[in-house]
GROMACS .gro file of N, CA, C and O in nm:
model
  516
    1MET      N    1   5.276   5.724   2.938
    1MET     CA    2   5.270   5.860   2.992
    1MET      C    3   5.163   5.939   2.916
    1MET      O    4   5.162   5.939   2.793
    2PRO      N    5   5.074   6.008   2.987
    2PRO     CA    6   4.969   6.083   2.919
    2PRO      C    7   5.025   6.201   2.837
    2PRO      O    8   5.129   6.257   2.870
    3VAL      N    9   4.954   6.236   2.733
    3VAL     CA   10   4.994   6.346   2.645
    3VAL      C   11   4.985   6.480   2.719
    3VAL      O   12   5.073   6.564   2.707
    4PHE      N   13   4.879   6.497   2.798
    4PHE     CA   14   4.855   6.624   2.867
    4PHE      C   15   4.891   6.611   3.015
    4PHE      O   16   4.840   6.524   3.083
    5GLU      N   17   4.976   6.701   3.062
    5GLU     CA   18   5.019   6.694   3.202
    5GLU      C   19   4.920   6.756   3.299
    5GLU      O   20   4.931   6.736   3.418
    6SER      N   21   4.822   6.832   3.246
    6SER     CA   22   4.725   6.895   3.335
    6SER      C   23   4.593   6.921   3.262
    6SER      O   24   4.590   6.930   3.139
    7SER      N   25   4.489   6.938   3.342
    7SER     CA   26   4.358   6.974   3.286
    7SER      C   27   4.366   7.111   3.219
    7SER      O   28   4.305   7.134   3.114
    8GLU      N   29   4.444   7.201   3.278
    8GLU     CA   30   4.457   7.336   3.223
    8GLU      C   31   4.517   7.333   3.082
    8GLU      O   32   4.471   7.404   2.992
    9LYS      N   33   4.618   7.250   3.063
    9LYS     CA   34   4.683   7.239   2.932
    9LYS      C   35   4.585   7.182   2.830
    9LYS      O   36   4.572   7.233   2.718
   10ALA      N   37   4.515   7.075   2.867
   10ALA     CA   38   4.418   7.014   2.776
   10ALA      C   39   4.306   7.113   2.742
   10ALA      O   40   4.266   7.125   2.626
   11GLU      N   41   4.257   7.183   2.843
   11GLU     CA   42   4.152   7.282   2.819
   11GLU      C   43   4.200   7.390   2.724
   11GLU      O   44   4.129   7.430   2.631
   12HIS      N   45   4.321   7.438   2.743
   12HIS     CA   46   4.380   7.541   2.658
   12HIS      C   47   4.387   7.494   2.513
   12HIS      O   48   4.347   7.566   2.420
   13VAL      N   49   4.437   7.373   2.492
   13VAL     CA   50   4.455   7.320   2.356
   13VAL      C   51   4.320   7.297   2.288
   13VAL      O   52   4.298   7.343   2.176
   14PHE      N   53   4.228   7.228   2.355
   14PHE     CA   54   4.102   7.193   2.290
   14PHE      C   55   4.007   7.312   2.278
   14PHE      O   56   3.937   7.325   2.178
   15SER      N   57   4.006   7.401   2.375
   15SER     CA   58   3.922   7.520   2.359
   15SER      C   59   3.979   7.609   2.249
   15SER      O   60   3.905   7.670   2.172
   16GLY      N   61   4.112   7.613   2.239
   16GLY     CA   62   4.176   7.689   2.132
   16GLY      C   63   4.142   7.633   1.994
   16GLY      O   64   4.117   7.709   1.899
   17LEU      N   65   4.137   7.501   1.985
   17LEU     CA   66   4.103   7.437   1.859
   17LEU      C   67   3.961   7.476   1.816
   17LEU      O   68   3.937   7.516   1.701
   18PHE      N   69   3.865   7.467   1.908
   18PHE     CA   70   3.728   7.503   1.874
   18PHE      C   71   3.713   7.653   1.851
   18PHE      O   72   3.631   7.696   1.769
   19SER      N   73   3.792   7.734   1.920
   19SER     CA   74   3.787   7.879   1.897
   19SER      C   75   3.828   7.912   1.754
   19SER      O   76   3.771   8.002   1.691
   20ILE      N   77   3.926   7.838   1.702
   20ILE     CA   78   3.968   7.858   1.563
   20ILE      C   79   3.853   7.824   1.468
   20ILE      O   80   3.823   7.899   1.375
   21LEU      N   81   3.785   7.713   1.494
   21LEU     CA   82   3.671   7.674   1.410
   21LEU      C   83   3.562   7.779   1.413
   21LEU      O   84   3.499   7.809   1.311
   22LEU      N   85   3.538   7.835   1.532
   22LEU     CA   86   3.430   7.932   1.548
   22LEU      C   87   3.458   8.065   1.479
   22LEU      O   88   3.368   8.148   1.464
   23LYS      N   89   3.581   8.087   1.435
   23LYS     CA   90   3.613   8.208   1.359
   23LYS      C   91   3.567   8.196   1.213
   23LYS      O   92   3.564   8.295   1.141
   24ASP      N   93   3.532   8.074   1.173
   24ASP     CA   94   3.486   8.048   1.037
   24ASP      C   95   3.334   8.070   1.032
   24ASP      O   96   3.258   7.996   1.096
   25ASP      N   97   3.291   8.171   0.958
   25ASP     CA   98   3.148   8.205   0.951
   25ASP      C   99   3.063   8.089   0.898
   25ASP      O  100   2.949   8.072   0.941
   26THR      N  101   3.117   8.013   0.806
   26THR     CA  102   3.042   7.899   0.751
   26THR      C  103   3.018   7.795   0.859
   26THR      O  104   2.907   7.742   0.874
   27PHE      N  105   3.121   7.767   0.939
   27PHE     CA  106   3.110   7.671   1.048
   27PHE      C  107   3.003   7.715   1.149
   27PHE      O  108   2.913   7.638   1.182
   28THR      N  109   3.013   7.839   1.194
   28THR     CA  110   2.918   7.887   1.295
   28THR      C  111   2.776   7.895   1.239
   28THR      O  112   2.681   7.861   1.309
   29GLN      N  113   2.762   7.936   1.113
   29GLN     CA  114   2.628   7.944   1.056
   29GLN      C  115   2.566   7.806   1.040
   29GLN      O  116   2.448   7.788   1.069
   30ARG      N  117   2.645   7.707   1.001
   30ARG     CA  118   2.592   7.571   0.987
   30ARG      C  119   2.555   7.513   1.124
   30ARG      O  120   2.456   7.443   1.137
   31MET      N  121   2.636   7.544   1.225
   31MET     CA  122   2.600   7.502   1.361
   31MET      C  123   2.468   7.566   1.404
   31MET      O  124   2.380   7.499   1.457
   32ARG      N  125   2.457   7.695   1.379
   32ARG     CA  126   2.337   7.770   1.418
   32ARG      C  127   2.214   7.717   1.342
   32ARG      O  128   2.110   7.691   1.402
   33ASP      N  129   2.226   7.700   1.210
   33ASP     CA  130   2.115   7.653   1.128
   33ASP      C  131   2.067   7.514   1.170
   33ASP      O  132   1.949   7.483   1.163
   34SER      N  133   2.163   7.430   1.213
   34SER     CA  134   2.130   7.292   1.251
   34SER      C  135   2.095   7.278   1.399
   34SER      O  136   2.059   7.169   1.443
   35GLY      N  137   2.111   7.385   1.475
   35GLY     CA  138   2.083   7.377   1.619
   35GLY      C  139   2.181   7.288   1.692
   35GLY      O  140   2.145   7.219   1.787
   36ILE      N  141   2.306   7.290   1.648
   36ILE     CA  142   2.407   7.202   1.707
   36ILE      C  143   2.480   7.274   1.820
   36ILE      O  144   2.527   7.386   1.806
   37SER      N  145   2.488   7.204   1.932
   37SER     CA  146   2.575   7.243   2.043
   37SER      C  147   2.646   7.116   2.086
   37SER      O  148   2.596   7.005   2.065
   38LEU      N  149   2.765   7.131   2.143
   38LEU     CA  150   2.849   7.017   2.176
   38LEU      C  151   2.893   7.024   2.321
   38LEU      O  152   2.942   7.127   2.367
   39HIS      N  153   2.874   6.914   2.393
   39HIS     CA  154   2.928   6.900   2.529
   39HIS      C  155   3.038   6.796   2.518
   39HIS      O  156   3.013   6.678   2.494
   40LEU      N  157   3.160   6.842   2.530
   40LEU     CA  158   3.277   6.755   2.520
   40LEU      C  159   3.327   6.724   2.660
   40LEU      O  160   3.362   6.815   2.736
   41ILE      N  161   3.329   6.595   2.694
   41ILE     CA  162   3.377   6.550   2.824
   41ILE      C  163   3.502   6.467   2.798
   41ILE      O  164   3.497   6.365   2.730
   42GLN      N  165   3.613   6.513   2.851
   42GLN     CA  166   3.739   6.441   2.835
   42GLN      C  167   3.795   6.411   2.974
   42GLN      O  168   3.783   6.493   3.065
   43VAL      N  169   3.855   6.295   2.985
   43VAL     CA  170   3.909   6.250   3.113
   43VAL      C  171   4.058   6.219   3.100
   43VAL      O  172   4.108   6.197   2.991
   44LYS      N  173   4.123   6.216   3.214
   44LYS     CA  174   4.267   6.183   3.225
   44LYS      C  175   4.354   6.276   3.144
   44LYS      O  176   4.418   6.231   3.048
   45PRO      N  177   4.364   6.402   3.173
   45PRO     CA  178   4.300   6.478   3.280
   45PRO      C  179   4.158   6.522   3.242
   45PRO      O  180   4.120   6.520   3.125
   46ASP      N  181   4.084   6.563   3.343
   46ASP     CA  182   3.943   6.597   3.325
   46ASP      C  183   3.924   6.738   3.269
   46ASP      O  184   3.978   6.835   3.323
   47VAL      N  185   3.846   6.745   3.161
   47VAL     CA  186   3.813   6.871   3.095
   47VAL      C  187   3.671   6.861   3.042
   47VAL      O  188   3.634   6.758   2.985
   48GLU      N  189   3.593   6.965   3.061
   48GLU     CA  190   3.460   6.973   3.000
   48GLU      C  191   3.453   7.103   2.923
   48GLU      O  192   3.491   7.208   2.973
   49LEU      N  193   3.404   7.094   2.800
   49LEU     CA  194   3.384   7.212   2.717
   49LEU      C  195   3.243   7.210   2.661
   49LEU      O  196   3.190   7.103   2.628
   50PHE      N  197   3.185   7.328   2.650
   50PHE     CA  198   3.054   7.344   2.588
   50PHE      C  199   3.074   7.436   2.469
   50PHE      O  200   3.122   7.549   2.484
   51VAL      N  201   3.043   7.385   2.350
   51VAL     CA  202   3.066   7.459   2.226
   51VAL      C  203   2.932   7.489   2.160
   51VAL      O  204   2.852   7.399   2.137
   52THR      N  205   2.910   7.616   2.135
   52THR     CA  206   2.793   7.663   2.062
   52THR      C  207   2.843   7.755   1.951
   52THR      O  208   2.961   7.793   1.950
   53PRO      N  209   2.757   7.796   1.860
   53PRO     CA  210   2.801   7.891   1.758
   53PRO      C  211   2.850   8.023   1.817
   53PRO      O  212   2.921   8.098   1.751
   54ASP      N  213   2.815   8.049   1.943
   54ASP     CA  214   2.854   8.175   2.007
   54ASP      C  215   2.986   8.167   2.084
   54ASP      O  216   3.034   8.269   2.132
   55GLY      N  217   3.042   8.046   2.099
   55GLY     CA  218   3.170   8.038   2.168
   55GLY      C  219   3.193   7.906   2.239
   55GLY      O  220   3.111   7.814   2.233
   56VAL      N  221   3.307   7.900   2.305
   56VAL     CA  222   3.349   7.783   2.382
   56VAL      C  223   3.353   7.823   2.528
   56VAL      O  224   3.413   7.924   2.564
   57THR      N  225   3.290   7.742   2.613
   57THR     CA  226   3.289   7.767   2.756
   57THR      C  227   3.345   7.645   2.826
   57THR      O  228   3.307   7.532   2.795
   58ALA      N  229   3.435   7.668   2.921
   58ALA     CA  230   3.487   7.558   3.002
   58ALA      C  231   3.388   7.524   3.111
   58ALA      O  232   3.322   7.612   3.166
   59GLY      N  233   3.377   7.395   3.140
   59GLY     CA  234   3.288   7.350   3.245
   59GLY      C  235   3.162   7.287   3.189
   59GLY      O  236   3.142   7.281   3.068
   60PRO      N  237   3.076   7.239   3.279
   60PRO     CA  238   2.952   7.176   3.234
   60PRO      C  239   2.862   7.275   3.161
   60PRO      O  240   2.866   7.394   3.188
   61PRO      N  241   2.781   7.226   3.068
   61PRO     CA  242   2.695   7.316   2.991
   61PRO      C  243   2.582   7.374   3.075
   61PRO      O  244   2.530   7.307   3.165
   62PRO      N  245   2.543   7.497   3.046
   62PRO     CA  246   2.431   7.559   3.118
   62PRO      C  247   2.296   7.499   3.078
   62PRO      O  248   2.199   7.514   3.150
   63GLN      N  249   2.292   7.433   2.963
   63GLN     CA  250   2.172   7.363   2.918
   63GLN      C  251   2.217   7.238   2.844
   63GLN      O  252   2.332   7.230   2.803
   64PRO      N  253   2.128   7.141   2.826
   64PRO     CA  254   2.168   7.019   2.755
   64PRO      C  255   2.217   7.049   2.613
   64PRO      O  256   2.161   7.135   2.545
   65ALA      N  257   2.321   6.979   2.573
   65ALA     CA  258   2.376   6.995   2.439
   65ALA      C  259   2.310   6.897   2.343
   65ALA      O  260   2.262   6.791   2.384
   66ALA      N  261   2.309   6.931   2.216
   66ALA     CA  262   2.253   6.842   2.114
   66ALA      C  263   2.339   6.716   2.100
   66ALA      O  264   2.288   6.608   2.074
   67ILE      N  265   2.470   6.733   2.119
   67ILE     CA  266   2.564   6.621   2.106
   67ILE      C  267   2.655   6.618   2.229
   67ILE      O  268   2.709   6.722   2.269
   68ARG      N  269   2.671   6.500   2.287
   68ARG     CA  270   2.763   6.481   2.400
   68ARG      C  271   2.865   6.376   2.360
   68ARG      O  272   2.828   6.266   2.318
   69ILE      N  273   2.993   6.412   2.371
   69ILE     CA  274   3.100   6.320   2.335
   69ILE      C  275   3.192   6.303   2.454
   69ILE      O  276   3.239   6.401   2.511
   70LYS      N  277   3.219   6.177   2.490
   70LYS     CA  278   3.306   6.148   2.604
   70LYS      C  279   3.421   6.059   2.557
   70LYS      O  280   3.399   5.960   2.486
   71MET      N  281   3.543   6.096   2.600
   71MET     CA  282   3.664   6.020   2.567
   71MET      C  283   3.778   6.069   2.655
   71MET      O  284   3.764   6.168   2.726
   72SER      N  285   3.890   5.999   2.650
   72SER     CA  286   4.008   6.046   2.722
   72SER      C  287   4.076   6.156   2.640
   72SER      O  288   4.057   6.165   2.518
   73CYS      N  289   4.156   6.237   2.705
   73CYS     CA  290   4.232   6.340   2.634
   73CYS      C  291   4.330   6.277   2.535
   73CYS      O  292   4.350   6.330   2.426
   74ASP      N  293   4.389   6.164   2.572
   74ASP     CA  294   4.481   6.096   2.481
   74ASP      C  295   4.407   6.048   2.356
   74ASP      O  296   4.460   6.057   2.245
   75THR      N  297   4.286   5.996   2.374
   75THR     CA  298   4.206   5.954   2.259
   75THR      C  299   4.174   6.073   2.170
   75THR      O  300   4.186   6.065   2.047
   76ALA      N  301   4.134   6.185   2.230
   76ALA     CA  302   4.104   6.306   2.153
   76ALA      C  303   4.227   6.349   2.074
   76ALA      O  304   4.217   6.383   1.955
   77HIS      N  305   4.342   6.347   2.137
   77HIS     CA  306   4.467   6.385   2.071
   77HIS      C  307   4.491   6.296   1.949
   77HIS      O  308   4.521   6.346   1.840
   78ASP      N  309   4.477   6.165   1.966
   78ASP     CA  310   4.498   6.072   1.855
   78ASP      C  311   4.395   6.091   1.744
   78ASP      O  312   4.428   6.080   1.626
   79LEU      N  313   4.271   6.118   1.781
   79LEU     CA  314   4.167   6.144   1.680
   79LEU      C  315   4.199   6.267   1.598
   79LEU      O  316   4.195   6.264   1.475
   80TRP      N  317   4.232   6.377   1.664
   80TRP     CA  318   4.260   6.501   1.593
   80TRP      C  319   4.384   6.491   1.505
   80TRP      O  320   4.393   6.556   1.402
   81LEU      N  321   4.480   6.408   1.548
   81LEU     CA  322   4.600   6.387   1.466
   81LEU      C  323   4.574   6.293   1.348
   81LEU      O  324   4.656   6.281   1.258
   82GLY      N  325   4.462   6.223   1.350
   82GLY     CA  326   4.432   6.127   1.245
   82GLY      C  327   4.495   5.990   1.268
   82GLY      O  328   4.493   5.904   1.181
   83LYS      N  329   4.550   5.969   1.388
   83LYS     CA  330   4.611   5.840   1.422
   83LYS      C  331   4.506   5.737   1.462
   83LYS      O  332   4.534   5.618   1.463
   84LEU      N  333   4.387   5.782   1.497
   84LEU     CA  334   4.276   5.696   1.537
   84LEU      C  335   4.153   5.742   1.460
   84LEU      O  336   4.122   5.861   1.460
   85LEU      N  337   4.087   5.650   1.393
   85LEU     CA  338   3.968   5.684   1.317
   85LEU      C  339   3.845   5.673   1.405
   85LEU      O  340   3.835   5.581   1.488
   86MET      N  341   3.750   5.764   1.386
   86MET     CA  342   3.630   5.767   1.469
   86MET      C  343   3.554   5.634   1.468
   86MET      O  344   3.513   5.588   1.574
   87PRO      N  345   3.534   5.568   1.353
   87PRO     CA  346   3.463   5.440   1.358
   87PRO      C  347   3.531   5.337   1.448
   87PRO      O  348   3.464   5.264   1.521
   88VAL      N  349   3.662   5.333   1.447
   88VAL     CA  350   3.737   5.241   1.533
   88VAL      C  351   3.721   5.282   1.679
   88VAL      O  352   3.699   5.198   1.767
   89ALA      N  353   3.732   5.411   1.706
   89ALA     CA  354   3.718   5.461   1.843
   89ALA      C  355   3.580   5.430   1.899
   89ALA      O  356   3.566   5.391   2.015
   90LEU      N  357   3.477   5.443   1.816
   90LEU     CA  358   3.341   5.411   1.860
   90LEU      C  359   3.324   5.262   1.881
   90LEU      O  360   3.266   5.219   1.981
   91ALA      N  361   3.375   5.183   1.788
   91ALA     CA  362   3.360   5.037   1.797
   91ALA      C  363   3.431   4.978   1.917
   91ALA      O  364   3.385   4.879   1.976
   92THR      N  365   3.542   5.039   1.957
   92THR     CA  366   3.619   4.988   2.071
   92THR      C  367   3.580   5.052   2.204
   92THR      O  368   3.636   5.019   2.307
   93GLY      N  369   3.485   5.145   2.199
   93GLY     CA  370   3.438   5.209   2.321
   93GLY      C  371   3.529   5.320   2.372
   93GLY      O  372   3.509   5.370   2.482
   94LYS      N  373   3.627   5.361   2.293
   94LYS     CA  374   3.715   5.470   2.335
   94LYS      C  375   3.644   5.605   2.328
   94LYS      O  376   3.683   5.699   2.395
   95VAL      N  377   3.540   5.611   2.245
   95VAL     CA  378   3.458   5.732   2.233
   95VAL      C  379   3.313   5.691   2.250
   95VAL      O  380   3.268   5.592   2.192
   96ARG      N  381   3.242   5.769   2.329
   96ARG     CA  382   3.098   5.747   2.349
   96ARG      C  383   3.026   5.875   2.309
   96ARG      O  384   3.063   5.985   2.354
   97ILE      N  385   2.925   5.859   2.224
   97ILE     CA  386   2.849   5.974   2.176
   97ILE      C  387   2.703   5.956   2.214
   97ILE      O  388   2.647   5.848   2.196
   98LYS      N  389   2.644   6.064   2.267
   98LYS     CA  390   2.501   6.066   2.295
   98LYS      C  391   2.442   6.186   2.222
   98LYS      O  392   2.504   6.292   2.216
   99GLY      N  393   2.325   6.166   2.171
   99GLY     CA  394   2.258   6.276   2.104
   99GLY      C  395   2.191   6.229   1.977
   99GLY      O  396   2.195   6.112   1.941
  100ASN      N  397   2.133   6.324   1.910
  100ASN     CA  398   2.063   6.301   1.786
  100ASN      C  399   2.161   6.254   1.679
  100ASN      O  400   2.254   6.327   1.644
  101VAL      N  401   2.141   6.134   1.625
  101VAL     CA  402   2.233   6.077   1.527
  101VAL      C  403   2.243   6.165   1.404
  101VAL      O  404   2.352   6.186   1.350
  102ALA      N  405   2.132   6.221   1.360
  102ALA     CA  406   2.134   6.309   1.242
  102ALA      C  407   2.223   6.431   1.267
  102ALA      O  408   2.298   6.474   1.180
  103LYS      N  409   2.216   6.487   1.389
  103LYS     CA  410   2.300   6.603   1.423
  103LYS      C  411   2.447   6.564   1.426
  103LYS      O  412   2.533   6.640   1.383
  104VAL      N  413   2.477   6.444   1.478
  104VAL     CA  414   2.615   6.396   1.480
  104VAL      C  415   2.666   6.386   1.337
  104VAL      O  416   2.778   6.431   1.306
  105LEU      N  417   2.587   6.327   1.248
  105LEU     CA  418   2.628   6.311   1.109
  105LEU      C  419   2.646   6.445   1.039
  105LEU      O  420   2.732   6.459   0.952
  106GLU      N  421   2.567   6.544   1.077
  106GLU     CA  422   2.582   6.679   1.021
  106GLU      C  423   2.709   6.746   1.073
  106GLU      O  424   2.774   6.821   1.001
  107PHE      N  425   2.740   6.720   1.199
  107PHE     CA  426   2.850   6.790   1.266
  107PHE      C  427   2.988   6.741   1.222
  107PHE      O  428   3.079   6.822   1.205
  108VAL      N  429   3.003   6.612   1.202
  108VAL     CA  430   3.135   6.555   1.173
  108VAL      C  431   3.203   6.620   1.053
  108VAL      O  432   3.320   6.659   1.063
  109PRO      N  433   3.135   6.638   0.938
  109PRO     CA  434   3.204   6.703   0.826
  109PRO      C  435   3.247   6.847   0.854
  109PRO      O  436   3.344   6.896   0.797
  110LEU      N  437   3.176   6.913   0.945
  110LEU     CA  438   3.212   7.051   0.979
  110LEU      C  439   3.348   7.059   1.048
  110LEU      O  440   3.411   7.164   1.053
  111LEU      N  441   3.392   6.946   1.105
  111LEU     CA  442   3.517   6.945   1.182
  111LEU      C  443   3.643   6.930   1.097
  111LEU      O  444   3.753   6.937   1.149
  112ARG      N  445   3.627   6.911   0.967
  112ARG     CA  446   3.744   6.888   0.879
  112ARG      C  447   3.855   6.990   0.901
  112ARG      O  448   3.972   6.952   0.911
  113PRO      N  449   3.826   7.121   0.908
  113PRO     CA  450   3.935   7.217   0.929
  113PRO      C  451   4.011   7.193   1.061
  113PRO      O  452   4.130   7.223   1.070
  114ALA      N  453   3.944   7.138   1.161
  114ALA     CA  454   4.012   7.112   1.289
  114ALA      C  455   4.117   7.002   1.273
  114ALA      O  456   4.225   7.009   1.331
  115PHE      N  457   4.086   6.901   1.193
  115PHE     CA  458   4.183   6.794   1.169
  115PHE      C  459   4.305   6.849   1.095
  115PHE      O  460   4.417   6.803   1.117
  116ASP      N  461   4.282   6.946   1.008
  116ASP     CA  462   4.392   7.008   0.934
  116ASP      C  463   4.479   7.094   1.023
  116ASP      O  464   4.601   7.100   1.005
  117ARG      N  465   4.420   7.161   1.121
  117ARG     CA  466   4.493   7.256   1.206
  117ARG      C  467   4.554   7.194   1.331
  117ARG      O  468   4.651   7.246   1.386
  118TYR      N  469   4.494   7.086   1.382
  118TYR     CA  470   4.537   7.032   1.511
  118TYR      C  471   4.686   6.995   1.516
  118TYR      O  472   4.752   7.028   1.616
  119PRO      N  473   4.744   6.931   1.415
  119PRO     CA  474   4.888   6.898   1.427
  119PRO      C  475   4.977   7.019   1.455
  119PRO      O  476   5.067   7.011   1.538
  120GLU      N  477   4.949   7.131   1.389
  120GLU     CA  478   5.032   7.250   1.414
  120GLU      C  479   5.007   7.307   1.553
  120GLU      O  480   5.100   7.357   1.618
  121ILE      N  481   4.883   7.300   1.601
  121ILE     CA  482   4.852   7.346   1.736
  121ILE      C  483   4.924   7.258   1.839
  121ILE      O  484   4.987   7.309   1.932
  122ALA      N  485   4.916   7.127   1.821
  122ALA     CA  486   4.982   7.034   1.913
  122ALA      C  487   5.133   7.056   1.916
  122ALA      O  488   5.194   7.061   2.023
  123LYS      N  489   5.190   7.071   1.800
  123LYS     CA  490   5.335   7.094   1.791
  123LYS      C  491   5.375   7.224   1.861
  123LYS      O  492   5.471   7.228   1.937
  124ALA      N  493   5.297   7.330   1.839
  124ALA     CA  494   5.325   7.460   1.902
  124ALA      C  495   5.315   7.452   2.055
  124ALA      O  496   5.383   7.525   2.125
  125GLU      N  497   5.231   7.360   2.103
  125GLU     CA  498   5.213   7.343   2.248
  125GLU      C  499   5.311   7.241   2.308
  125GLU      O  500   5.304   7.208   2.426
  126GLY      N  501   5.401   7.188   2.224
  126GLY     CA  502   5.501   7.093   2.273
  126GLY      C  503   5.448   6.952   2.294
  126GLY      O  504   5.509   6.874   2.367
  127LEU      N  505   5.337   6.921   2.228
  127LEU     CA  506   5.278   6.787   2.242
  127LEU      C  507   5.334   6.695   2.132
  127LEU      O  508   5.371   6.743   2.025
  128PRO      N  509   5.338   6.566   2.158
  128PRO     CA  510   5.389   6.474   2.056
  128PRO      C  511   5.294   6.469   1.936
  128PRO      O  512   5.172   6.467   1.952
  129VAL      N  513   5.350   6.471   1.816
  129VAL     CA  514   5.268   6.462   1.694
  129VAL      C  515   5.309   6.345   1.607
  129VAL      O  516   5.409   6.288   1.619
   0.00000   0.00000   0.00000
């Protein structure tokens, strides 16, 4: 059974997660300095988010993103919970990343606070943790 019962629920959870990150001035400044934007494509259910230092927008990006990540919502849930490691997800094809490798390597450490916060967000939303 999928973790998310609807696209709306998945969009709410994941956009909320990135909105929390964007409240951190260090996070947004490092994104801005590095020219990082993220196009997150999640399936089952389908959700697209575009993340820039200026905010999170649902739907396809208005311009190409520096980093594009595609995965299922269940995979994203497991990654954020720490149940699935990114190297394993990449090696098994559960996650596909397109974009500048240097930008990806810069971006990943910036996400640490999201891994710390996601379990409480998931629990508050009634998702399995």
